[in-house]
Tab-separated table of C-alpha atoms in Angstrom:
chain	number	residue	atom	x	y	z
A	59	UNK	CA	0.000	0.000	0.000
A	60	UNK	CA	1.397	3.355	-0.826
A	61	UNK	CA	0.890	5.998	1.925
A	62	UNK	CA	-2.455	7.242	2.173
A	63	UNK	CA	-3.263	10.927	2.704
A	64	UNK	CA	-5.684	12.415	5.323
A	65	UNK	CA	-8.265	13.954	3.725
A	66	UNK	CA	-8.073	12.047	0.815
A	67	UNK	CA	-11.967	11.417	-0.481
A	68	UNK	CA	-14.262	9.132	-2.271
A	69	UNK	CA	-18.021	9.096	-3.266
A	70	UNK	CA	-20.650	6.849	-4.255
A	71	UNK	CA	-23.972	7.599	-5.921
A	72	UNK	CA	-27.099	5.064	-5.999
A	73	UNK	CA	-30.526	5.779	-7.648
A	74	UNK	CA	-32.553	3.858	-4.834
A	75	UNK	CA	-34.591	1.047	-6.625
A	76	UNK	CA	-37.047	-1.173	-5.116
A	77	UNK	CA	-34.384	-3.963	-4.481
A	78	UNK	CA	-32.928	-1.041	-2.069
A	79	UNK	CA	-35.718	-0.604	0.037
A	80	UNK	CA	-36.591	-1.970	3.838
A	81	UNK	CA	-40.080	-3.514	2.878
A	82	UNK	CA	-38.597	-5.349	0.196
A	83	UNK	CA	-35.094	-5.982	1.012
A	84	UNK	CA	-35.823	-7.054	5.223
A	85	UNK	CA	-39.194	-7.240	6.179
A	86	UNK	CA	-42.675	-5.898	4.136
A	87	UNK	CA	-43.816	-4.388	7.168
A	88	UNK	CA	-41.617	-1.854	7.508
A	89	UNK	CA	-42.119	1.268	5.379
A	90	UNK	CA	-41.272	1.802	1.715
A	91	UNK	CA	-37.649	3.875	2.672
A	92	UNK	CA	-34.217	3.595	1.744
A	93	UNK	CA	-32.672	0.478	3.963
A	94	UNK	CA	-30.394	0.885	6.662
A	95	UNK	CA	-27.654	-2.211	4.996
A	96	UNK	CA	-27.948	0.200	1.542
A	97	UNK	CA	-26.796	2.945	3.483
A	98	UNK	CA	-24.360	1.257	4.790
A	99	UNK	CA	-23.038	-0.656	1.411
A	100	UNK	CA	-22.933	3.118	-0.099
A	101	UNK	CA	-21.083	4.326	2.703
A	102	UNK	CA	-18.152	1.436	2.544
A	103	UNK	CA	-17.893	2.016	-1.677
A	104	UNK	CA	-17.303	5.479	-0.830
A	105	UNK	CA	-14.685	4.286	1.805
A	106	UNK	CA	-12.972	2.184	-0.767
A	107	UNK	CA	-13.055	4.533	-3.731
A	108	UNK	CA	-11.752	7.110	-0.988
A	109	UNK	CA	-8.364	4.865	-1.103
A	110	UNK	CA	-8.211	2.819	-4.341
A	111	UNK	CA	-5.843	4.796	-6.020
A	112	UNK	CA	-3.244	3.965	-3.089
A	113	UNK	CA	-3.453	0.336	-3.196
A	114	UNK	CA	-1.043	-1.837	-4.470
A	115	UNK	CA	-1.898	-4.680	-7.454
A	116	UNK	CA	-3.138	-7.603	-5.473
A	117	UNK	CA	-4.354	-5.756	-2.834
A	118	UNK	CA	-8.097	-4.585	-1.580
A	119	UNK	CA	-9.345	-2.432	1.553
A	120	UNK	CA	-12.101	-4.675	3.357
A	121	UNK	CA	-14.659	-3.012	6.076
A	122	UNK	CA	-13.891	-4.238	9.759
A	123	UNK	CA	-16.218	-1.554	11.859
A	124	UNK	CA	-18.895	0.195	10.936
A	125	UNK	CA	-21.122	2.950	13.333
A	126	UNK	CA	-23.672	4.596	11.566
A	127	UNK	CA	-26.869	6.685	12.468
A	128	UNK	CA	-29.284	6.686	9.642
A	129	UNK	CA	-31.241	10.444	10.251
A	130	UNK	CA	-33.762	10.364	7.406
A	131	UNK	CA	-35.817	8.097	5.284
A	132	UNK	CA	-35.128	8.637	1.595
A	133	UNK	CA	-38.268	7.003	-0.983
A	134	UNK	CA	-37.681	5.088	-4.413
A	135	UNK	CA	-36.599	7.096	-7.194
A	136	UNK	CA	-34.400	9.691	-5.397
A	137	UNK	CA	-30.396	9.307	-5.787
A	138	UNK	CA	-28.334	8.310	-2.440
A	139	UNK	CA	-24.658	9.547	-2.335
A	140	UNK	CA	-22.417	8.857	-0.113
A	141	UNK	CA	-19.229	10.310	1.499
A	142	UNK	CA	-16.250	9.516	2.976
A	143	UNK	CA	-13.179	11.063	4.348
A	144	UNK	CA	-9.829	9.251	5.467
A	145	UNK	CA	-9.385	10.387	9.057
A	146	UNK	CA	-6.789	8.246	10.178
A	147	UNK	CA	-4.396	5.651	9.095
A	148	UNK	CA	-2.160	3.120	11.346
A	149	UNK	CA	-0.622	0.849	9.260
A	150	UNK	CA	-2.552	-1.432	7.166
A	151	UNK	CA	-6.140	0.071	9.067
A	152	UNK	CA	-7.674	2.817	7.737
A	153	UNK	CA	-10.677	5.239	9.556
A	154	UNK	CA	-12.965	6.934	7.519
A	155	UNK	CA	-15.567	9.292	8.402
A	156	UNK	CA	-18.807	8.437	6.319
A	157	UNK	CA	-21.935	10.590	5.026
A	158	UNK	CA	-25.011	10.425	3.055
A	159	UNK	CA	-27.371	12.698	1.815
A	160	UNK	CA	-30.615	12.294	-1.059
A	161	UNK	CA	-31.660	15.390	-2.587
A	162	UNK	CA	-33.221	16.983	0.305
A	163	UNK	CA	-30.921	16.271	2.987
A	164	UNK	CA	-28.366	14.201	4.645
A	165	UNK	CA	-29.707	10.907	5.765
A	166	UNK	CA	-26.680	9.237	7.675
A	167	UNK	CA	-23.951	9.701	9.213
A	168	UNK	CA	-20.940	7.666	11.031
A	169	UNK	CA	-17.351	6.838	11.148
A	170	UNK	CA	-15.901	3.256	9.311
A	171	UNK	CA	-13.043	1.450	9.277
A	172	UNK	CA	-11.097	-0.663	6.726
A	173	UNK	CA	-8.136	-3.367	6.655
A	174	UNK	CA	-5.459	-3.074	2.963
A	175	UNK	CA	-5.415	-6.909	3.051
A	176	UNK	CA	-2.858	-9.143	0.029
A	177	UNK	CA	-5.663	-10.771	-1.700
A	178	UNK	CA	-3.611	-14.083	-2.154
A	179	UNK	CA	-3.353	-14.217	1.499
A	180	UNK	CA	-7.151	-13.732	2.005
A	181	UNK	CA	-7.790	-16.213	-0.777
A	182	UNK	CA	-5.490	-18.731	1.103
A	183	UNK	CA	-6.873	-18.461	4.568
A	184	UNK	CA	-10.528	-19.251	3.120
A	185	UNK	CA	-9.395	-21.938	1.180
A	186	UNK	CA	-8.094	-23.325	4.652
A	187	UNK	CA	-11.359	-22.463	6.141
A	188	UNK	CA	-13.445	-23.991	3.407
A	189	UNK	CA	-11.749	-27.137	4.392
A	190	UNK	CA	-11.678	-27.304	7.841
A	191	UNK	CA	-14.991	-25.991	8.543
A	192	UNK	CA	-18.087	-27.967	8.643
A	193	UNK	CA	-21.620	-26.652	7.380
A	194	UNK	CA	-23.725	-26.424	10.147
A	195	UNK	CA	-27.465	-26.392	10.168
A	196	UNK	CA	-29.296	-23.172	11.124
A	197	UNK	CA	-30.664	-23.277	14.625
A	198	UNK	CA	-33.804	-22.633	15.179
A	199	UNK	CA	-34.737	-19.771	18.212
C-alpha cells in the first residue's frame, strides 16, 4: 500500500430502486424507505473509492467496523450519495468518516473502518477455512 493521505476522499452515488428498500429488502412491514444495509453498502464504496488509487496490485481495503446513524428516510426514485473522508491511518487500518445525503438532505452519518489486506493471502486463509470448517445447520430460536 502506498501511503495514504488524510483527507483524501471518495463518493458513491445510488438511484434507490425497489431492491434497495426496507419492505422489500428485510421485512414488508416496515415502510417503503431507503434500507439501513444500503446505506451502509454506499457508505463502505465510498470508503474504498476514498483509497483505491493507493493500493497496491493484489491488494483490496475490506470493512472491519462500521457505526452509523441513519437520520432520514429517503423514498424510491431519489439518488443516495455517499461520502467519505480518510481520518486516520495506522498501518494497514484505515478510519474513515462516512456521510449520506438524497436530494433533500443528509440521511446518515458515522465513522468506518477498513483493513489493505494481500488478496492471495485472504484467498489462502478461506481456502483453509473452506476445508476445515463444517456446514452447520441453522438453529432454530
Amino acid at each position: 500500500m502506498k501511503d495514504v493521505p488524510i483527507g483524501s476522499t471518495g463518493s458513491f452515488t445510488l438511484l434507490v430502486g425497489p431492491q434497495h428498500l426496507a419492505s422489500q429488502f428485510k421485512d414488508a412491514i416496515l415502510p417503503p424507505v431507503f434500507a439501513t444495509p444500503m446505506m451502509v453498502l454506499a457508505m463502505e464504496n465510498a470508503a474504498l473509492n476514498a483509497v483505491r488509487a493507493f493500493l497496491e496490485p493484489g491488494e483490496s481495503a475490506v470493512g472491519t467496523k462500521v457505526e452509523v446513524e441513519h437520520l432520514a428516510a429517503t423514498p424510491a426514485g431519489h439518488w443516495v450519495r455517499a461520502e467519505a473522508e480518510v481520518v486516520g491511518v495506522e498501518g494497514r487500518r484505515l478510519r474513515f468518516r462516512v456521510a449520506a445525503y438524497d436530494e433533500a438532505e443528509q440521511v446518515g452519518a458515522g465513522t468506518h473502518e477498513r483493513m489493505v489486506v494481500d488478496l492471495d493471502r485472504l484467498e489462502s486463509r478461506l481456502a483453509s477455512k473452506r476445508l476445515a470448517t463444517p456446514v452447520l445447520p441453522p438453529t432454530r430460536e
